[in-house]
């Protein structure tokens, strides 16, 4: 159904971000998200994962550095509908009076005319996207009526409907059962094989080596990045999660080894 | 039979007065505009911003009078100017938004008070504060209509973008839309709505008309279109009934409209089928029984 298209990479060049309360959230971050891969972004809470995401999406203005998507600056890439974003669940107002169908249709607004009247193609792509995440039967539900996993899938469908070449998922596995997690991972792998570039932030260390081609470790700056095999080492993880009890780290690490 | 006729006469008697019929349709029109905006304002959480704009228009009305230009232009300039000032101060200082809003709108309002007491004019502060739809002049009606129609047109043309902006501004940005433009579109339509409502409800009671209809709709529906319909219905009904009853009861028209609207809200809050207090109580009891 979907055709393979030219993949785009993301280059983050010497990025620093300072919040308005003068806190330095991220400093001198360099990294490259290779095109056509699933890249995991791993780091402790408050380590700047969401900040880096928001900078890549242009929601935050960097105090220094630049970001490029393929050959484009972020704003241009967005105007060309190249970048889709799946937000964290707590960033969404779930009481908002919109249906699942309405939300997925919002993925198409960038293609529509001034009045945002959906074309037959827009409707078809919305239905196909809903089908693909298995949410067709819930399309008339208000978004707050969904379970945690269904909520994620609804917003994933919006990203699919947008047909972005680069997809960013912020903590897609929080509040989601194992079955849904598996389902989201399968979908990400399909999308990668179709030529999408996927960047996903997660706490879930156990599953990273099962689906991430590459990993970026982050704690206020980029500590390591590369293929998951070379990056995801005990030494690197201890450095990244420095403050955590070593025991729990070892457990997580042991678990991820078993999974491989 | 005679009794029925007497009641009928008593009911239609007010409608033979041209000024009252005029007040009813003008306030119904204002109720329609306010209801449309109120849906966006309640969803965006901008009630306080509405409060700020409405108070900030006062110096504009006085300045417009002194310069001999239509009051709507002065009021809009100052109302919209206040939102720009709020946005600027918020981005340049570490103050939280509610503090900035509080400072700016009281500052504008106080400046208006100073002006109105210094510049000799026939402006009645009481009318600005609480409205005067029964005594509305033709020129004021024309200004109300112009401000109202511009608001309706803008919202009609941009309604999907505005709704997206209220729901998920980050997504709007992610698909390359200009959220800065949406932000100021919503603020300027709010300022225009307040200008349109100035003569009917006054700057204090207009807050109710900008918040309550949307809240009633929000408690009764999970879909935006239905919420909008309910908001418009309850707002227009309140404006018509409030104006009509104010004649019989011989009370303030603006006050009567807002009391009627607030009563509708209280009924909704208690009896709404899904989100009403009674239903929520019942649901809690069911859970306890289930255990």
Coordinates of C-alpha atoms in Angstrom, one line a residue:
Chain A
X1 CA 0.0 0.0 0.0
X2 CA 2.7 2.5 1.0
X3 CA 5.6 3.1 -1.2
X4 CA 9.2 3.4 -0.1
X5 CA 10.4 7.0 -0.4
X6 CA 13.7 8.8 0.0
X7 CA 14.5 8.8 3.7
X8 CA 15.6 11.8 5.7
X9 CA 18.1 12.1 8.5
X10 CA 18.1 14.6 11.4
X11 CA 21.3 16.4 12.3
X12 CA 21.6 18.2 15.7
X13 CA 24.6 20.5 15.7
X14 CA 26.0 21.9 18.9
X15 CA 22.5 22.5 20.4
X16 CA 22.0 24.3 23.7
X17 CA 18.6 25.1 25.2
X18 CA 18.0 27.5 28.1
X19 CA 14.6 27.8 29.7
X20 CA 13.2 31.2 30.7
X21 CA 14.0 30.5 34.3
X22 CA 17.6 30.4 33.2
X23 CA 18.0 26.6 33.7
X24 CA 20.2 25.1 31.1
X25 CA 18.3 22.0 30.0
X26 CA 20.6 20.8 27.2
X27 CA 24.1 21.9 26.3
X28 CA 26.4 21.3 23.3
X29 CA 24.4 18.4 22.0
X30 CA 25.6 16.8 18.8
X31 CA 24.0 13.9 17.2
X32 CA 22.7 12.4 14.0
X33 CA 19.6 10.4 13.6
X34 CA 20.4 8.2 10.6
X35 CA 17.8 8.0 7.8
X36 CA 15.6 4.9 7.6
X37 CA 16.4 3.7 11.1
X38 CA 14.6 3.4 14.4
X39 CA 16.7 5.4 16.9
X40 CA 16.0 5.1 20.6
X41 CA 16.6 8.2 22.8
X42 CA 17.4 7.1 26.3
X43 CA 18.1 9.0 29.5
X44 CA 16.8 9.7 33.0
X45 CA 13.8 11.8 33.7
X46 CA 14.7 15.4 33.5
X47 CA 17.7 14.5 31.4
X48 CA 16.5 16.5 28.4
X49 CA 14.7 13.9 26.3
X50 CA 11.5 15.9 25.9
X51 CA 13.5 19.1 25.5
X52 CA 15.5 17.7 22.6
X53 CA 12.3 16.4 21.0
X54 CA 10.7 19.8 21.3
X55 CA 13.7 21.5 19.9
X56 CA 13.8 19.1 16.9
X57 CA 10.1 19.9 16.4
X58 CA 10.7 23.6 16.7
X59 CA 8.5 24.0 19.7
X60 CA 11.5 25.4 21.6
X61 CA 13.9 28.0 20.4
X62 CA 17.5 26.9 20.9
X63 CA 19.9 29.4 22.5
X64 CA 22.6 28.0 20.3
X65 CA 23.1 25.5 17.5
X66 CA 21.0 24.3 14.7
X67 CA 18.9 21.4 13.5
X68 CA 18.4 20.1 10.0
X69 CA 16.1 17.5 8.6
X70 CA 17.6 16.2 5.4
X71 CA 18.7 19.4 3.7
X72 CA 16.0 21.5 5.3
X73 CA 15.8 23.7 8.4
X74 CA 13.0 22.4 10.7
X75 CA 10.4 25.1 9.7
X76 CA 10.8 24.3 6.0
X77 CA 10.6 20.5 6.7
X78 CA 7.4 21.1 8.7
X79 CA 5.8 23.2 5.9
X80 CA 6.5 20.3 3.5
X81 CA 4.7 17.9 6.0
X82 CA 7.9 15.9 6.5
X83 CA 7.7 15.7 10.3
X84 CA 5.1 14.0 12.4
X85 CA 5.0 14.1 16.2
X86 CA 3.2 11.7 18.6
X87 CA 2.9 13.6 21.9
X88 CA 3.2 12.2 25.4
X89 CA -0.2 11.3 26.9
X90 CA -0.1 14.0 29.6
X91 CA 0.3 16.7 27.0
X92 CA -3.1 16.1 25.6
X93 CA -6.4 17.5 26.9
X94 CA -8.4 14.2 26.9
X95 CA -11.7 16.0 27.8
X96 CA -11.6 18.0 24.6
X97 CA -14.8 17.5 22.6
X98 CA -13.3 15.9 19.5
X99 CA -13.6 12.3 18.1
X100 CA -10.8 10.0 17.2
X101 CA -11.7 10.6 13.5
X102 CA -11.4 14.4 14.0
X103 CA -8.0 14.0 15.6
X104 CA -6.7 11.8 12.8
X105 CA -8.1 14.3 10.3
X106 CA -6.0 17.0 11.9
X107 CA -3.0 15.2 10.5
X108 CA -4.2 16.2 7.0
X109 CA -4.8 20.0 7.7
X110 CA -1.4 20.8 6.3
X111 CA -2.5 19.5 2.9
X112 CA -5.8 21.2 2.8
X113 CA -6.9 24.6 1.5
X114 CA -7.6 27.7 3.6
X115 CA -11.0 26.4 4.8
X116 CA -9.6 23.0 5.7
X117 CA -12.3 21.1 3.8
X118 CA -11.2 17.5 3.5
X119 CA -10.9 15.9 0.1
X120 CA -11.8 12.3 -0.8
X121 CA -8.1 11.6 -0.6
X122 CA -7.9 13.0 2.9
X123 CA -10.8 10.9 4.1
X124 CA -9.4 7.8 2.5
X125 CA -6.0 8.3 4.1
X126 CA -7.6 8.9 7.5
X127 CA -9.6 5.7 7.2
X128 CA -6.5 3.8 6.1
X129 CA -4.5 5.1 9.0
X130 CA -7.2 4.2 11.5
X131 CA -7.3 0.7 9.9
X132 CA -3.6 0.3 10.2
X133 CA -3.5 0.9 13.9
X134 CA -6.7 -1.1 14.4
X135 CA -8.8 1.9 15.6
X136 CA -11.5 2.0 12.8
X137 CA -14.3 0.9 15.1
X138 CA -13.5 3.6 17.7
X139 CA -13.4 6.4 15.2
X140 CA -16.6 8.0 16.5
X141 CA -15.5 7.8 20.2
X142 CA -14.6 11.0 22.0
X143 CA -10.9 10.7 22.7
X144 CA -11.3 10.6 26.5
X145 CA -13.3 7.3 26.3
X146 CA -10.3 5.4 25.0
X147 CA -7.9 3.2 27.0
X148 CA -4.2 4.1 27.4
X149 CA -3.2 2.0 24.4
X150 CA -6.0 3.1 22.2
X151 CA -5.1 6.8 22.9
X152 CA -1.6 6.1 21.7
X153 CA -2.8 4.4 18.6
X154 CA -5.2 7.2 17.8
X155 CA -2.3 9.7 17.8
X156 CA -0.1 7.3 15.9
X157 CA -2.8 7.2 13.2
X158 CA -2.7 11.0 13.0
X159 CA 1.1 10.8 12.3
X160 CA 0.4 8.1 9.6
X161 CA -2.3 10.3 8.0
X162 CA 0.2 13.2 7.9
X163 CA 2.5 11.0 5.8
X164 CA 5.6 12.5 7.5
X165 CA 8.9 11.0 6.5
X166 CA 10.3 11.6 10.0
X167 CA 8.2 10.5 12.9
X168 CA 9.0 11.4 16.5
X169 CA 7.3 9.5 19.4
X170 CA 7.7 10.9 22.9
X171 CA 7.4 8.1 25.5
X172 CA 5.0 5.9 23.5
X173 CA 5.1 3.0 26.0
X174 CA 4.0 4.8 29.2
X175 CA 0.6 3.6 30.4
X176 CA 0.4 1.0 27.7
X177 CA 0.0 -2.8 28.1
X178 CA 2.5 -5.3 26.7
X179 CA 0.2 -6.2 23.8
X180 CA -0.1 -2.6 22.6
X181 CA 3.6 -2.1 23.1
X182 CA 4.3 -5.0 20.8
X183 CA 1.8 -3.7 18.3
X184 CA 3.4 -0.2 18.3
X185 CA 6.9 -1.7 17.9
X186 CA 5.7 -3.8 14.9
X187 CA 4.2 -0.8 13.3
X188 CA 7.4 1.2 13.8
X189 CA 9.4 -1.6 12.2
X190 CA 7.1 -1.6 9.2
X191 CA 7.3 2.1 8.8
X192 CA 11.1 2.0 9.0
X193 CA 11.1 -0.7 6.2
X194 CA 9.0 1.7 4.1
X195 CA 11.8 4.3 4.5
X196 CA 10.6 6.4 7.4
X197 CA 13.1 7.7 10.0
X198 CA 11.8 7.1 13.5
X199 CA 13.1 8.7 16.7
X200 CA 11.5 7.3 19.9
X201 CA 12.2 8.4 23.5
X202 CA 11.7 5.8 26.2
X203 CA 12.5 4.7 29.7
X204 CA 11.9 1.1 28.9
X205 CA 15.4 -0.1 28.7
X206 CA 14.4 -3.7 28.5
X207 CA 12.8 -3.5 25.1
X208 CA 15.3 -1.1 23.4
X209 CA 17.7 -3.7 22.0
X210 CA 14.7 -5.6 20.5
X211 CA 13.7 -2.9 18.0
X212 CA 16.1 0.1 18.0
X213 CA 18.7 0.0 15.3
X214 CA 20.6 2.9 16.9
X215 CA 20.6 4.4 20.4
X216 CA 21.4 7.9 21.7
X217 CA 22.1 8.2 25.4
X218 CA 21.2 11.6 26.8
X219 CA 21.7 13.3 30.2
X220 CA 21.8 17.1 29.7
X221 CA 24.0 16.4 26.7
X222 CA 24.6 13.5 24.3
X223 CA 26.8 11.0 26.1
X224 CA 26.9 8.3 23.5
X225 CA 25.3 7.5 20.1
X226 CA 25.7 4.7 17.6
X227 CA 24.3 1.3 16.8
X228 CA 22.5 -0.2 19.7
X229 CA 25.1 -3.0 20.1
X230 CA 28.0 -0.6 20.5
X231 CA 26.1 2.1 22.5
X232 CA 23.9 0.1 24.8
X233 CA 26.7 -1.1 27.1
X234 CA 26.6 -1.4 30.9
X235 CA 29.3 1.2 31.2
X236 CA 27.5 3.8 29.0
X237 CA 24.2 3.2 30.9
X238 CA 25.9 3.7 34.3
X239 CA 27.3 6.9 33.0
X240 CA 23.9 8.1 31.7
X241 CA 21.8 7.0 34.8
X242 CA 24.6 7.9 37.2
X243 CA 22.2 8.8 40.0
X244 CA 20.3 5.6 40.1
X245 CA 21.0 2.7 42.4
X246 CA 23.5 0.4 40.6
X247 CA 21.5 -2.7 41.5
X248 CA 18.4 -1.7 39.7
X249 CA 20.5 -0.8 36.7
X250 CA 22.1 -4.2 36.6
X251 CA 18.7 -5.8 36.8
X252 CA 17.4 -3.9 33.9
X253 CA 20.5 -4.6 32.0
X254 CA 20.4 -8.3 32.7
X255 CA 16.7 -8.4 31.6
X256 CA 17.5 -6.7 28.3
X257 CA 20.3 -9.2 27.6
X258 CA 17.9 -12.1 28.2
X259 CA 15.5 -10.6 25.7
X260 CA 18.2 -10.6 23.0
Chain B
X1 CA -61.6 33.1 28.7
X2 CA -61.2 36.7 29.7
X3 CA -58.4 35.7 32.1
X4 CA -56.5 34.0 29.2
X5 CA -56.9 37.1 27.1
X6 CA -55.7 39.3 29.9
X7 CA -52.6 37.1 30.4
X8 CA -52.0 37.1 26.6
X9 CA -52.2 40.9 26.6
X10 CA -49.9 41.1 29.6
X11 CA -47.4 38.9 27.8
X12 CA -47.3 40.7 24.5
X13 CA -47.7 44.2 25.9
X14 CA -44.0 44.9 26.2
X15 CA -43.5 43.9 22.5
X16 CA -45.5 46.9 21.3
X17 CA -42.6 49.2 22.3
X18 CA -40.1 49.6 19.5
X19 CA -37.2 50.2 21.9
X20 CA -37.8 46.9 23.6
X21 CA -38.2 44.9 20.4
X22 CA -34.9 46.6 19.2
X23 CA -33.2 45.7 22.5
X24 CA -34.3 42.1 22.2
X25 CA -32.9 41.5 18.7
X26 CA -29.7 43.5 19.4
X27 CA -29.0 41.5 22.6
X28 CA -29.9 38.2 20.8
X29 CA -27.3 39.1 18.1
X30 CA -24.7 39.9 20.8
X31 CA -25.6 36.6 22.5
X32 CA -25.0 34.7 19.3
X33 CA -21.5 36.2 18.8
X34 CA -20.6 35.7 22.5
X35 CA -21.7 32.1 22.4
X36 CA -19.6 31.3 19.4
X37 CA -16.5 32.8 21.0
X38 CA -17.2 31.3 24.4
X39 CA -16.8 27.8 23.1
X40 CA -13.2 28.5 22.0
X41 CA -12.5 30.5 25.2
X42 CA -13.7 27.8 27.6
X43 CA -11.7 25.1 25.7
X44 CA -8.6 27.2 25.5
X45 CA -8.9 28.2 29.2
X46 CA -8.8 31.9 28.4
X47 CA -11.6 33.2 30.7
X48 CA -9.2 35.4 32.5
X49 CA -7.9 36.8 29.2
X50 CA -11.5 37.8 28.4
X51 CA -11.8 39.5 31.7
X52 CA -8.6 41.4 30.9
X53 CA -9.6 42.6 27.5
X54 CA -13.1 43.7 28.6
X55 CA -11.6 45.9 31.4
X56 CA -8.9 47.2 29.2
X57 CA -11.3 48.7 26.6
X58 CA -12.5 51.5 29.1
X59 CA -9.7 54.0 28.3
X60 CA -10.3 53.3 24.6
X61 CA -13.9 54.4 24.8
X62 CA -13.0 57.7 26.5
X63 CA -10.1 58.4 24.1
X64 CA -12.4 57.6 21.1
X65 CA -15.0 60.1 22.5
X66 CA -12.3 62.8 23.0
X67 CA -11.0 62.3 19.4
X68 CA -14.5 62.1 18.0
X69 CA -14.1 58.7 16.4
X70 CA -16.4 55.6 16.8
X71 CA -16.1 54.1 20.2
X72 CA -15.6 50.6 18.7
X73 CA -12.3 51.7 17.2
X74 CA -10.9 53.0 20.4
X75 CA -12.2 50.1 22.4
X76 CA -10.8 47.5 20.1
X77 CA -7.4 49.3 20.0
X78 CA -7.0 49.3 23.7
X79 CA -8.5 45.8 24.3
X80 CA -6.2 44.3 21.7
X81 CA -3.3 46.4 22.9
X82 CA -3.7 45.0 26.4
X83 CA -3.3 41.4 25.0
X84 CA -0.2 42.4 23.2
X85 CA 1.2 44.1 26.3
X86 CA 0.4 40.9 28.3
X87 CA 2.2 38.7 25.7
X88 CA 5.2 41.0 25.7
X89 CA 5.6 41.3 29.4
X90 CA 5.1 37.5 29.9
X91 CA 7.8 36.7 27.3
X92 CA 10.3 39.2 28.8
X93 CA 10.0 38.6 32.5
X94 CA 9.8 35.5 34.7
X95 CA 6.3 36.4 35.9
X96 CA 3.5 33.9 35.6
X97 CA 0.7 34.7 33.1
X98 CA -2.0 35.3 35.7
X99 CA 0.1 37.9 37.5
X100 CA 0.8 39.7 34.3
X101 CA -2.9 39.7 33.3
X102 CA -3.8 41.0 36.7
X103 CA -1.3 43.9 36.5
X104 CA -2.1 44.9 32.9
X105 CA -5.9 44.9 33.0
X106 CA -6.3 46.7 36.2
X107 CA -3.7 49.2 35.0
X108 CA -5.7 49.9 31.8
X109 CA -8.9 50.0 33.7
X110 CA -7.6 52.5 36.3
X111 CA -6.2 54.6 33.5
X112 CA -9.7 54.6 32.0
X113 CA -11.2 55.7 35.3
X114 CA -8.8 58.6 35.5
X115 CA -9.6 59.6 31.9
X116 CA -13.3 59.4 32.3
X117 CA -13.2 61.7 35.4
X118 CA -10.8 64.1 33.8
X119 CA -12.0 64.5 30.2
X120 CA -15.4 66.2 30.1
X121 CA -17.8 63.9 28.1
X122 CA -21.3 62.5 28.3
X123 CA -20.0 59.0 28.8
X124 CA -21.8 57.3 31.6
X125 CA -19.4 55.0 33.4
X126 CA -22.3 53.0 34.7
X127 CA -23.4 52.2 31.1
X128 CA -19.9 51.0 30.2
X129 CA -19.7 48.8 33.3
X130 CA -23.2 47.3 33.0
X131 CA -24.5 48.0 29.6
X132 CA -27.5 50.0 28.4
X133 CA -29.2 48.1 25.6
X134 CA -32.6 49.8 26.2
X135 CA -31.1 53.2 25.4
X136 CA -28.8 52.1 22.6
X137 CA -28.4 54.5 19.7
X138 CA -28.6 53.7 16.0
X139 CA -24.9 54.5 15.6
X140 CA -24.0 52.1 18.4
X141 CA -26.2 49.4 16.9
X142 CA -24.3 49.8 13.6
X143 CA -21.0 49.5 15.4
X144 CA -22.2 46.4 17.2
X145 CA -23.3 44.8 14.0
X146 CA -20.1 45.6 12.2
X147 CA -17.9 44.2 15.0
X148 CA -20.2 41.2 15.3
X149 CA -20.2 40.3 11.6
X150 CA -16.5 40.6 11.3
X151 CA -16.1 38.2 14.3
X152 CA -18.6 35.7 12.8
X153 CA -16.8 35.8 9.4
X154 CA -13.4 35.3 10.8
X155 CA -14.5 32.4 13.1
X156 CA -16.5 30.8 10.3
X157 CA -13.5 30.9 7.9
X158 CA -10.9 29.9 10.5
X159 CA -12.9 27.6 12.8
X160 CA -10.9 24.5 12.1
X161 CA -7.6 26.1 12.6
X162 CA -8.8 27.8 15.8
X163 CA -10.1 24.5 17.2
X164 CA -6.8 22.9 16.4
X165 CA -5.0 25.7 18.1
X166 CA -7.1 25.3 21.2
X167 CA -6.7 21.5 21.2
X168 CA -3.0 20.9 20.2
X169 CA -0.9 24.0 19.3
X170 CA 2.2 21.8 19.0
X171 CA 0.6 19.7 16.3
X172 CA -0.4 22.9 14.5
X173 CA 3.3 23.9 14.6
X174 CA 4.4 20.4 13.5
X175 CA 2.4 20.7 10.3
X176 CA 3.9 24.0 9.5
X177 CA 0.9 26.3 10.5
X178 CA 1.7 29.7 12.0
X179 CA 0.4 29.5 15.6
X180 CA 1.4 33.1 16.3
X181 CA -1.2 34.2 13.7
X182 CA -3.8 31.8 15.3
X183 CA -3.1 33.2 18.7
X184 CA -3.7 36.8 17.6
X185 CA -6.7 35.8 15.5
X186 CA -8.4 34.4 18.6
X187 CA -7.4 37.3 20.7
X188 CA -8.6 39.9 18.2
X189 CA -11.9 38.2 17.6
X190 CA -12.3 38.1 21.4
X191 CA -11.6 41.9 21.6
X192 CA -14.1 42.5 18.7
X193 CA -16.8 40.4 20.5
X194 CA -16.3 42.4 23.7
X195 CA -16.7 45.6 21.6
X196 CA -19.9 44.3 20.1
X197 CA -21.2 43.4 23.6
X198 CA -20.1 46.6 25.3
X199 CA -23.5 48.5 24.8
X200 CA -25.6 45.5 25.7
X201 CA -23.9 43.7 28.6
X202 CA -21.2 46.1 29.7
X203 CA -17.6 45.1 30.4
X204 CA -18.3 43.3 33.6
X205 CA -21.3 41.2 32.6
X206 CA -19.8 40.4 29.2
X207 CA -17.5 38.0 31.0
X208 CA -20.5 35.8 31.8
X209 CA -21.6 35.8 28.2
X210 CA -18.1 34.8 27.1
X211 CA -17.7 31.9 29.5
X212 CA -21.1 30.6 30.6
X213 CA -22.7 29.5 27.2
X214 CA -19.5 27.5 26.3
X215 CA -19.5 25.9 29.7
X216 CA -23.1 24.8 29.4
X217 CA -22.3 23.3 26.0
X218 CA -19.2 21.6 27.4
X219 CA -21.2 20.0 30.2
X220 CA -23.8 18.7 27.8
X221 CA -21.8 17.4 24.8
X222 CA -18.6 15.6 23.8
X223 CA -18.6 17.0 20.2
X224 CA -17.6 20.5 19.3
X225 CA -20.5 21.2 16.8
X226 CA -23.1 20.1 19.3
X227 CA -21.4 22.1 22.1
X228 CA -21.5 25.2 19.8
X229 CA -25.2 24.6 19.0
X230 CA -26.1 24.3 22.7
X231 CA -24.0 27.4 23.6
X232 CA -25.7 29.5 21.0
X233 CA -29.2 28.3 22.0
X234 CA -28.7 28.9 25.7
X235 CA -27.1 32.3 25.1
X236 CA -29.7 33.6 22.6
X237 CA -32.5 32.3 24.8
X238 CA -31.1 34.1 27.8
X239 CA -30.7 37.3 25.9
X240 CA -34.2 37.3 24.6
X241 CA -35.8 36.2 27.9
X242 CA -33.6 38.3 30.0
X243 CA -34.4 41.5 28.1
X244 CA -38.1 40.7 28.0
X245 CA -38.3 39.9 31.7
X246 CA -36.3 42.9 32.6
X247 CA -39.3 45.0 31.4
X248 CA -41.8 43.2 33.5
X249 CA -39.7 43.0 36.6
X250 CA -38.3 46.5 36.1
X251 CA -34.7 45.5 36.7
X252 CA -31.4 46.0 34.9
X253 CA -31.4 44.4 31.5
X254 CA -27.8 43.2 31.5
X255 CA -28.3 41.8 35.0
X256 CA -31.5 40.0 34.0
X257 CA -29.8 38.4 31.0
X258 CA -26.9 37.1 33.1
X259 CA -29.0 35.9 35.9
X260 CA -31.1 33.9 33.4
X261 CA -28.0 32.5 31.8
X262 CA -26.5 31.6 35.2
X263 CA -29.8 29.8 36.1
X264 CA -29.5 27.7 32.9
X265 CA -25.9 26.9 33.9
X266 CA -26.9 25.8 37.4
X267 CA -29.6 23.5 36.0
X268 CA -27.1 22.1 33.5
X269 CA -24.5 21.6 36.2
X270 CA -26.9 19.6 38.4
X271 CA -28.9 17.7 35.8
X272 CA -26.6 17.2 32.8
X273 CA -27.1 13.6 31.7
X274 CA -23.4 12.6 31.6
X275 CA -21.4 15.2 33.4
X276 CA -24.0 16.6 35.8
X277 CA -23.4 16.5 39.6
X278 CA -26.4 14.2 40.1
X279 CA -25.2 11.7 37.5
X280 CA -21.7 11.8 39.0
X281 CA -23.1 11.1 42.5
X282 CA -25.2 8.2 41.2
X283 CA -22.1 6.8 39.4
X284 CA -20.1 6.9 42.7
X285 CA -22.9 5.2 44.6
X286 CA -23.1 2.5 41.9
X287 CA -19.4 1.8 42.4
X288 CA -19.8 1.5 46.1
X289 CA -22.8 -0.8 45.6
X290 CA -20.7 -2.9 43.2
X291 CA -18.1 -3.5 45.9

